[in-house]
């Protein structure tokens, strides 16, 4: 495995032993958001999260209908796209969903084959394989739908030496706020409607060849008021992990239901971005105005030594410092992890980011779910959507 991707070894090779991975994925290529004002969104993600200017297409590059800004931080590429007129279909997406993730692009060696293999297994086509060329070579892309109006685009770039994709030019800027230490996408979570989780689990299994390697039911993920269910899907080499959530019945409205109401359908709920130094990253993000979910109560931090047990011996971080920054800690048999969640990144309570640092742990912070959801519920209550 390339050391570019500091993936945890999930032991998935065992599950896949003997099975042929018909959809070998090299990693996440880019995540594209449709937004109302890409220029301003680009400024926000640069300033607040430390993304760097990377590539651009718009009127200056003869793109008459849409404008796209590509931002990069280590392995993470975000594309922010807006329409340049009322005729574009992108408007419909923005009217319905607000700013949100349209494309989760997957890097493959052979986009035509990826498309064929998934269509053959029942995927719905978004776009057939198409070739784009410029003086730097050629790329092949093809897309299939996943939940809601979200798309997986397969990106083949082995014959391309340009900065991003044909049609884009390199974007350099004198304004380059420092990186905040975000390195790669650890996982990406989708929210789907009532009783839809297993349908999408089956889609990732049958159509994409993923495996379900972790499940949480509503008995594990609940508070006094609300509940949800979640299953984590992974591709064969463990580089791509897509947890899928659905709401569950409870006394009050689940945060997943709130998302579905405001996104008006299924979609990407959060991107978890990995850092090697969460204390430094979060301190910088806070200094730049990023708002995080409010901290859990004092007892949460008092209980950390007991919850971490053996892992306390190797834990480098100072609990007081974690508490000061409202960072959460969880552990499993393999190690511990540190995580924190931003508030929604746009006005609708839909997409947010998680910042995660794995210290051996392979989980997704199940031990934090209760504290986390209570925190979200306090926010929901303020929005009148609990
Ligand atoms: Fe997460």
Tab-separated table of C-alpha atoms and ligand atoms in Angstrom:
chain	number	residue	atom	x	y	z
A	1	UNK	CA	0.000	0.000	0.000
A	2	UNK	CA	1.298	3.436	-0.909
A	3	UNK	CA	2.482	5.229	2.158
A	4	UNK	CA	0.718	8.325	0.908
A	5	UNK	CA	-2.418	6.887	2.462
A	6	UNK	CA	-1.813	6.328	6.129
A	7	UNK	CA	-4.756	3.965	6.315
A	8	UNK	CA	-5.250	1.791	9.330
A	9	UNK	CA	-4.968	-1.917	8.551
A	10	UNK	CA	-8.555	-3.094	9.016
A	11	UNK	CA	-7.663	-6.700	8.328
A	12	UNK	CA	-9.917	-6.507	5.289
A	13	UNK	CA	-7.435	-8.516	3.225
A	14	UNK	CA	-8.680	-11.543	5.130
A	15	UNK	CA	-12.283	-10.825	4.200
A	16	UNK	CA	-11.272	-10.330	0.590
A	17	UNK	CA	-8.954	-13.334	0.469
A	18	UNK	CA	-9.664	-15.305	-2.647
A	19	UNK	CA	-12.250	-12.781	-3.821
A	20	UNK	CA	-11.498	-10.722	-6.859
A	21	UNK	CA	-11.758	-6.988	-6.305
A	22	UNK	CA	-13.630	-6.101	-9.498
A	23	UNK	CA	-13.456	-2.409	-8.634
A	24	UNK	CA	-9.904	-1.623	-7.502
A	25	UNK	CA	-9.924	1.928	-6.115
A	26	UNK	CA	-6.669	3.814	-5.703
A	27	UNK	CA	-8.152	6.410	-3.373
A	28	UNK	CA	-10.511	9.369	-3.242
A	29	UNK	CA	-9.718	11.639	-6.169
A	30	UNK	CA	-11.760	14.742	-5.361
A	31	UNK	CA	-14.966	15.854	-3.678
A	32	UNK	CA	-17.066	18.348	-5.633
A	33	UNK	CA	-19.565	20.637	-3.949
A	34	UNK	CA	-22.241	22.548	-5.810
A	35	UNK	CA	-22.444	25.915	-4.121
A	36	UNK	CA	-24.252	29.206	-4.643
A	37	UNK	CA	-21.115	31.288	-4.858
A	38	UNK	CA	-17.939	29.328	-5.592
A	39	UNK	CA	-15.654	32.346	-5.417
A	40	UNK	CA	-16.712	33.156	-1.867
A	41	UNK	CA	-16.812	29.491	-0.820
A	42	UNK	CA	-13.219	29.085	-2.068
A	43	UNK	CA	-12.152	32.028	0.040
A	44	UNK	CA	-13.864	30.504	3.087
A	45	UNK	CA	-12.277	27.051	2.706
A	46	UNK	CA	-8.855	28.613	2.101
A	47	UNK	CA	-9.046	31.032	4.988
A	48	UNK	CA	-10.766	28.844	7.540
A	49	UNK	CA	-9.329	25.388	6.776
A	50	UNK	CA	-5.999	26.219	5.144
A	51	UNK	CA	-6.736	24.775	1.705
A	52	UNK	CA	-4.442	26.035	-1.055
A	53	UNK	CA	-5.363	27.390	-4.483
A	54	UNK	CA	-4.804	24.581	-6.989
A	55	UNK	CA	-6.786	24.786	-10.244
A	56	UNK	CA	-9.509	26.871	-11.847
A	57	UNK	CA	-11.919	26.854	-14.731
A	58	UNK	CA	-14.315	29.639	-15.623
A	59	UNK	CA	-14.926	32.346	-18.190
A	60	UNK	CA	-11.162	32.956	-18.519
A	61	UNK	CA	-10.651	29.338	-19.593
A	62	UNK	CA	-13.626	29.393	-21.990
A	63	UNK	CA	-15.997	27.682	-19.556
A	64	UNK	CA	-19.138	29.706	-20.297
A	65	UNK	CA	-21.679	27.878	-18.129
A	66	UNK	CA	-19.925	26.943	-14.904
A	67	UNK	CA	-17.041	28.043	-12.747
A	68	UNK	CA	-14.974	25.687	-10.575
A	69	UNK	CA	-12.281	26.382	-8.021
A	70	UNK	CA	-10.107	23.431	-6.987
A	71	UNK	CA	-8.524	23.602	-3.549
A	72	UNK	CA	-5.909	21.249	-2.195
A	73	UNK	CA	-4.476	20.365	1.185
A	74	UNK	CA	-2.037	17.460	1.185
A	75	UNK	CA	-4.080	14.600	-0.417
A	76	UNK	CA	-7.471	16.330	-0.137
A	77	UNK	CA	-8.915	17.987	-3.243
A	78	UNK	CA	-12.136	19.984	-2.966
A	79	UNK	CA	-13.871	21.315	-6.080
A	80	UNK	CA	-16.326	24.182	-5.611
A	81	UNK	CA	-18.645	24.674	-8.568
A	82	UNK	CA	-21.287	27.306	-9.326
A	83	UNK	CA	-23.425	27.928	-12.418
A	84	UNK	CA	-22.879	31.112	-14.433
A	85	UNK	CA	-26.474	31.441	-15.614
A	86	UNK	CA	-30.014	30.338	-14.909
A	87	UNK	CA	-30.019	27.635	-17.603
A	88	UNK	CA	-27.591	25.356	-15.768
A	89	UNK	CA	-29.028	22.254	-14.089
A	90	UNK	CA	-26.695	22.927	-11.204
A	91	UNK	CA	-29.188	25.573	-10.120
A	92	UNK	CA	-31.817	22.886	-9.499
A	93	UNK	CA	-29.384	21.029	-7.248
A	94	UNK	CA	-28.613	24.162	-5.262
A	95	UNK	CA	-32.269	25.209	-5.008
A	96	UNK	CA	-33.219	21.784	-3.676
A	97	UNK	CA	-30.259	20.879	-1.488
A	98	UNK	CA	-28.462	24.115	-0.728
A	99	UNK	CA	-24.662	23.950	-0.851
A	100	UNK	CA	-23.638	20.315	-0.701
A	101	UNK	CA	-21.570	17.459	-2.051
A	102	UNK	CA	-22.503	16.412	-5.578
A	103	UNK	CA	-19.551	14.215	-6.568
A	104	UNK	CA	-17.400	11.831	-4.565
A	105	UNK	CA	-14.778	11.049	-7.195
A	106	UNK	CA	-12.829	7.820	-6.984
A	107	UNK	CA	-9.380	7.408	-8.486
A	108	UNK	CA	-9.124	4.313	-10.675
A	109	UNK	CA	-6.705	2.827	-13.146
A	110	UNK	CA	-9.398	2.135	-15.733
A	111	UNK	CA	-12.522	4.317	-15.672
A	112	UNK	CA	-14.213	2.495	-18.559
A	113	UNK	CA	-13.864	-0.819	-16.759
A	114	UNK	CA	-15.034	0.650	-13.433
A	115	UNK	CA	-18.132	1.985	-15.188
A	116	UNK	CA	-18.814	-1.267	-17.018
A	117	UNK	CA	-18.349	-3.417	-13.913
A	118	UNK	CA	-20.690	-1.302	-11.790
A	119	UNK	CA	-23.350	-0.800	-14.483
A	120	UNK	CA	-23.322	-4.538	-15.103
A	121	UNK	CA	-24.051	-5.031	-11.402
A	122	UNK	CA	-26.987	-2.645	-11.359
A	123	UNK	CA	-25.628	0.892	-10.984
A	124	UNK	CA	-27.594	3.786	-12.476
A	125	UNK	CA	-25.553	5.754	-14.987
A	126	UNK	CA	-24.815	9.425	-14.377
A	127	UNK	CA	-22.533	9.806	-17.389
A	128	UNK	CA	-20.932	7.346	-19.786
A	129	UNK	CA	-17.123	7.246	-20.062
A	130	UNK	CA	-15.809	10.423	-21.676
A	131	UNK	CA	-12.302	11.442	-22.649
A	132	UNK	CA	-10.913	14.924	-22.073
A	133	UNK	CA	-7.620	16.046	-23.554
A	134	UNK	CA	-5.255	18.992	-23.529
A	135	UNK	CA	-1.514	19.502	-24.087
A	136	UNK	CA	-0.818	17.529	-20.884
A	137	UNK	CA	-2.478	14.334	-22.021
A	138	UNK	CA	-5.878	12.788	-21.454
A	139	UNK	CA	-8.201	11.733	-18.680
A	140	UNK	CA	-11.160	9.387	-18.762
A	141	UNK	CA	-14.112	9.875	-16.440
A	142	UNK	CA	-17.449	8.110	-15.993
A	143	UNK	CA	-20.107	8.445	-13.323
A	144	UNK	CA	-22.748	6.426	-11.505
A	145	UNK	CA	-25.375	7.522	-9.008
A	146	UNK	CA	-25.272	6.575	-5.352
A	147	UNK	CA	-27.802	7.693	-2.683
A	148	UNK	CA	-29.964	10.731	-3.447
A	149	UNK	CA	-28.545	12.861	-6.241
A	150	UNK	CA	-24.978	12.108	-5.173
A	151	UNK	CA	-22.596	10.735	-7.773
A	152	UNK	CA	-19.469	8.578	-7.805
A	153	UNK	CA	-17.242	9.677	-10.648
A	154	UNK	CA	-14.475	7.283	-11.670
A	155	UNK	CA	-11.332	9.219	-12.610
A	156	UNK	CA	-8.558	7.709	-14.713
A	157	UNK	CA	-5.556	10.006	-14.905
A	158	UNK	CA	-2.629	7.728	-15.676
A	159	UNK	CA	-2.072	9.410	-19.056
A	160	UNK	CA	-2.374	12.938	-17.705
A	161	UNK	CA	0.402	15.193	-16.439
A	162	UNK	CA	-1.548	18.427	-15.999
A	163	UNK	CA	-2.447	20.044	-12.708
A	164	UNK	CA	-6.020	18.706	-12.275
A	165	UNK	CA	-8.120	17.854	-15.319
A	166	UNK	CA	-8.208	19.090	-18.923
A	167	UNK	CA	-10.143	22.361	-19.063
A	168	UNK	CA	-8.619	23.588	-15.820
A	169	UNK	CA	-5.629	25.853	-15.510
A	170	UNK	CA	-3.262	26.019	-12.623
A	171	UNK	CA	-4.481	28.520	-10.051
A	172	UNK	CA	-1.852	30.358	-8.102
A	173	UNK	CA	-2.735	33.079	-5.652
A	174	UNK	CA	-0.819	35.567	-3.575
A	175	UNK	CA	-3.299	34.811	-0.825
A	176	UNK	CA	-2.284	31.463	0.655
A	177	UNK	CA	-3.231	30.998	4.300
A	178	UNK	CA	-1.124	28.328	5.942
A	179	UNK	CA	-2.267	24.703	5.937
A	180	UNK	CA	-3.963	23.546	9.146
A	181	UNK	CA	-2.408	20.086	8.888
A	182	UNK	CA	-5.316	18.265	7.194
A	183	UNK	CA	-3.885	15.310	5.275
A	184	UNK	CA	-6.427	12.983	3.702
A	185	UNK	CA	-10.078	11.930	3.839
A	186	UNK	CA	-10.426	9.250	6.496
A	187	UNK	CA	-14.075	8.504	5.758
A	188	UNK	CA	-17.157	10.069	4.228
A	189	UNK	CA	-20.616	9.577	5.697
A	190	UNK	CA	-23.924	9.439	3.866
A	191	UNK	CA	-27.356	10.002	5.398
A	192	UNK	CA	-30.200	8.048	3.805
A	193	UNK	CA	-33.945	7.925	4.466
A	194	UNK	CA	-36.043	5.713	6.739
A	195	UNK	CA	-35.378	1.996	6.167
A	196	UNK	CA	-32.951	2.796	3.357
A	197	UNK	CA	-29.666	1.916	5.064
A	198	UNK	CA	-29.701	-1.748	4.086
A	199	UNK	CA	-30.642	-0.903	0.501
A	200	UNK	CA	-27.492	1.207	0.235
A	201	UNK	CA	-25.388	-1.310	2.111
A	202	UNK	CA	-26.458	-3.816	-0.534
A	203	UNK	CA	-25.650	-1.318	-3.289
A	204	UNK	CA	-22.090	-0.908	-1.985
A	205	UNK	CA	-21.763	-4.677	-1.592
A	206	UNK	CA	-23.270	-5.812	-4.883
A	207	UNK	CA	-22.480	-2.931	-7.220
A	208	UNK	CA	-19.172	-1.673	-5.801
A	209	UNK	CA	-17.784	-4.836	-4.144
A	210	UNK	CA	-17.471	-3.193	-0.719
A	211	UNK	CA	-17.839	-5.035	2.605
A	212	UNK	CA	-19.801	-4.053	5.680
A	213	UNK	CA	-17.221	-4.313	8.449
A	214	UNK	CA	-18.839	-2.397	11.308
A	215	UNK	CA	-22.478	-1.893	12.314
A	216	UNK	CA	-24.150	0.154	15.006
A	217	UNK	CA	-27.820	-0.205	15.804
A	218	UNK	CA	-30.147	2.234	17.517
A	219	UNK	CA	-29.499	0.549	20.859
A	220	UNK	CA	-25.871	1.612	20.587
A	221	UNK	CA	-26.474	5.014	19.012
A	222	UNK	CA	-29.079	6.781	21.040
A	223	UNK	CA	-29.632	9.394	23.675
A	224	UNK	CA	-32.622	10.037	25.853
A	225	UNK	CA	-34.347	11.644	22.859
A	226	UNK	CA	-33.079	10.455	19.502
A	227	UNK	CA	-31.491	7.539	17.715
A	228	UNK	CA	-29.851	6.440	14.494
A	229	UNK	CA	-28.378	3.370	12.882
A	230	UNK	CA	-25.116	3.162	10.985
A	231	UNK	CA	-23.183	0.637	8.906
A	232	UNK	CA	-19.625	1.187	7.730
A	233	UNK	CA	-18.769	0.073	4.196
A	234	UNK	CA	-15.200	-0.312	2.963
A	235	UNK	CA	-13.616	-1.139	-0.350
A	236	UNK	CA	-11.140	-3.996	-0.715
A	237	UNK	CA	-7.945	-2.179	0.248
A	238	UNK	CA	-9.547	-0.195	3.078
A	239	UNK	CA	-8.702	3.178	1.583
A	240	UNK	CA	-12.322	4.145	1.028
A	241	UNK	CA	-14.732	4.010	3.946
A	242	UNK	CA	-18.340	5.091	3.665
A	243	UNK	CA	-20.465	4.829	6.810
A	244	UNK	CA	-24.182	5.044	6.001
A	245	UNK	CA	-26.688	6.385	8.527
A	246	UNK	CA	-30.448	6.188	8.715
A	247	UNK	CA	-32.710	7.711	11.354
A	248	UNK	CA	-34.359	5.512	13.989
A	249	UNK	CA	-37.602	5.954	15.925
A	250	UNK	CA	-37.220	7.802	19.215
A	251	UNK	CA	-38.983	10.367	21.366
A	252	UNK	CA	-37.669	13.311	19.377
A	253	UNK	CA	-36.302	14.056	15.941
A	254	UNK	CA	-33.043	12.380	14.984
A	255	UNK	CA	-30.227	14.549	13.651
A	256	UNK	CA	-30.386	12.364	10.531
A	257	UNK	CA	-34.016	13.320	10.037
A	258	UNK	CA	-33.114	16.971	10.475
A	259	UNK	CA	-30.483	16.543	7.762
A	260	UNK	CA	-32.947	14.803	5.420
A	261	UNK	CA	-35.509	17.563	5.958
A	262	UNK	CA	-33.080	20.355	5.155
A	263	UNK	CA	-31.106	18.614	2.400
A	264	UNK	CA	-34.449	17.438	1.020
A	265	UNK	CA	-33.190	13.927	0.558
A	266	UNK	CA	-30.223	11.644	1.047
A	267	UNK	CA	-26.727	13.064	0.765
A	268	UNK	CA	-23.253	13.391	2.208
A	269	UNK	CA	-23.425	14.282	5.899
A	270	UNK	CA	-19.774	14.689	6.773
A	271	UNK	CA	-16.219	14.385	5.552
A	272	UNK	CA	-13.742	13.200	8.170
A	273	UNK	CA	-10.365	14.806	7.539
A	274	UNK	CA	-7.283	13.274	9.130
A	275	UNK	CA	-4.507	15.155	10.877
A	276	UNK	CA	-1.335	13.988	12.653
A	277	UNK	CA	-1.689	16.669	15.321
A	278	UNK	CA	-5.293	17.376	16.201
A	279	UNK	CA	-4.423	19.794	19.002
A	280	UNK	CA	-2.472	22.020	16.644
A	281	UNK	CA	-5.046	21.665	13.844
A	282	UNK	CA	-8.061	22.444	16.028
A	283	UNK	CA	-6.332	25.367	17.763
A	284	UNK	CA	-5.655	26.862	14.323
A	285	UNK	CA	-9.169	26.205	13.032
A	286	UNK	CA	-10.656	27.881	16.098
A	287	UNK	CA	-8.352	30.862	15.676
A	288	UNK	CA	-9.655	31.138	12.092
A	289	UNK	CA	-13.275	31.209	13.182
A	290	UNK	CA	-14.397	27.603	12.688
A	291	UNK	CA	-17.137	26.715	15.146
A	292	UNK	CA	-17.233	23.260	16.663
A	293	UNK	CA	-19.960	21.437	18.531
A	294	UNK	CA	-20.045	22.534	22.158
A	295	UNK	CA	-17.992	20.459	24.612
A	296	UNK	CA	-19.371	17.507	26.547
A	297	UNK	CA	-19.748	17.951	30.317
A	298	UNK	CA	-16.846	17.819	32.772
A	299	UNK	CA	-17.667	14.205	33.673
A	300	UNK	CA	-16.793	13.161	30.112
A	301	UNK	CA	-13.207	14.295	30.630
A	302	UNK	CA	-13.065	12.948	34.188
A	303	UNK	CA	-13.954	9.501	32.814
A	304	UNK	CA	-11.282	9.411	30.098
A	305	UNK	CA	-8.605	7.508	32.112
A	306	UNK	CA	-11.140	4.818	32.956
A	307	UNK	CA	-12.463	4.613	29.381
A	308	UNK	CA	-9.013	4.462	27.821
A	309	UNK	CA	-7.597	1.940	30.274
A	310	UNK	CA	-4.328	0.532	28.918
A	311	UNK	CA	-4.150	3.155	26.189
A	312	UNK	CA	-3.619	5.878	28.811
A	313	UNK	CA	-0.019	4.657	29.081
A	314	UNK	CA	0.711	5.579	25.473
A	315	UNK	CA	-1.541	8.610	25.222
A	316	UNK	CA	0.613	11.623	24.505
A	317	UNK	CA	-2.049	14.296	24.687
A	318	UNK	CA	-2.829	16.217	27.823
A	319	UNK	CA	-6.489	15.706	28.829
A	320	UNK	CA	-6.743	19.313	29.988
A	321	UNK	CA	-5.628	20.483	26.565
A	322	UNK	CA	-8.194	18.209	24.889
A	323	UNK	CA	-10.901	19.582	27.155
A	324	UNK	CA	-9.832	23.153	26.477
A	325	UNK	CA	-10.372	22.507	22.755
A	326	UNK	CA	-13.471	20.237	23.264
A	327	UNK	CA	-11.725	17.322	21.496
A	328	UNK	CA	-13.297	13.878	22.059
A	329	UNK	CA	-11.388	10.654	22.744
A	330	UNK	CA	-12.353	7.059	22.092
A	331	UNK	CA	-10.518	3.747	22.202
A	332	UNK	CA	-10.846	0.215	20.901
A	333	UNK	CA	-8.612	-2.841	21.273
A	334	UNK	CA	-6.137	-1.476	18.731
A	335	UNK	CA	-5.560	2.000	20.086
A	336	UNK	CA	-7.271	5.319	20.578
A	337	UNK	CA	-8.546	8.134	18.401
A	338	UNK	CA	-9.188	11.827	18.838
A	339	UNK	CA	-12.015	13.572	17.034
A	340	UNK	CA	-14.093	16.741	16.899
A	341	UNK	CA	-17.008	17.892	14.743
A	342	UNK	CA	-17.623	21.304	13.230
A	343	UNK	CA	-21.013	22.927	13.212
A	344	UNK	CA	-22.711	22.834	9.775
A	345	UNK	CA	-20.588	24.633	7.182
A	346	UNK	CA	-23.512	26.402	5.495
A	347	UNK	CA	-26.801	27.827	6.717
A	348	UNK	CA	-28.792	24.638	6.304
A	349	UNK	CA	-27.939	22.095	9.046
A	350	UNK	CA	-26.508	19.640	6.526
A	351	UNK	CA	-22.807	19.113	5.646
A	352	UNK	CA	-20.116	19.351	8.318
A	353	UNK	CA	-16.498	18.249	8.771
A	354	UNK	CA	-15.001	15.927	11.336
A	355	UNK	CA	-11.337	16.292	12.266
A	356	UNK	CA	-9.808	12.969	13.276
A	357	UNK	CA	-6.449	11.714	14.500
A	358	UNK	CA	-6.057	7.947	14.691
A	359	UNK	CA	-3.608	6.536	17.191
A	360	UNK	CA	-4.126	2.924	16.182
A	361	UNK	CA	-7.899	2.799	16.683
A	362	UNK	CA	-9.937	1.551	13.727
A	363	UNK	CA	-13.364	2.629	14.934
A	364	UNK	CA	-15.406	5.750	14.359
A	365	UNK	CA	-15.746	6.994	17.918
A	366	UNK	CA	-18.664	4.804	19.044
A	367	UNK	CA	-17.780	5.609	22.653
A	368	UNK	CA	-18.373	9.275	21.858
A	369	UNK	CA	-21.707	8.883	20.106
A	370	UNK	CA	-23.788	9.636	23.169
A	371	UNK	CA	-21.822	12.726	24.230
A	372	UNK	CA	-21.692	13.867	20.627
A	373	UNK	CA	-25.379	13.452	19.947
A	374	UNK	CA	-26.357	15.173	23.161
A	375	UNK	CA	-24.263	18.057	21.967
A	376	UNK	CA	-25.979	17.998	18.556
A	377	UNK	CA	-29.382	17.851	20.249
A	378	UNK	CA	-28.622	21.022	22.184
A	379	UNK	CA	-27.890	22.661	18.813
A	380	UNK	CA	-31.047	21.161	17.271
A	381	UNK	CA	-33.106	22.479	20.182
A	382	UNK	CA	-31.802	25.984	19.440
A	383	UNK	CA	-32.785	25.560	15.788
A	384	UNK	CA	-36.233	24.333	16.813
A	385	UNK	CA	-35.689	21.042	14.976
A	386	UNK	CA	-35.399	18.533	17.826
B	1	LIG	FE1	-17.224	10.301	11.183
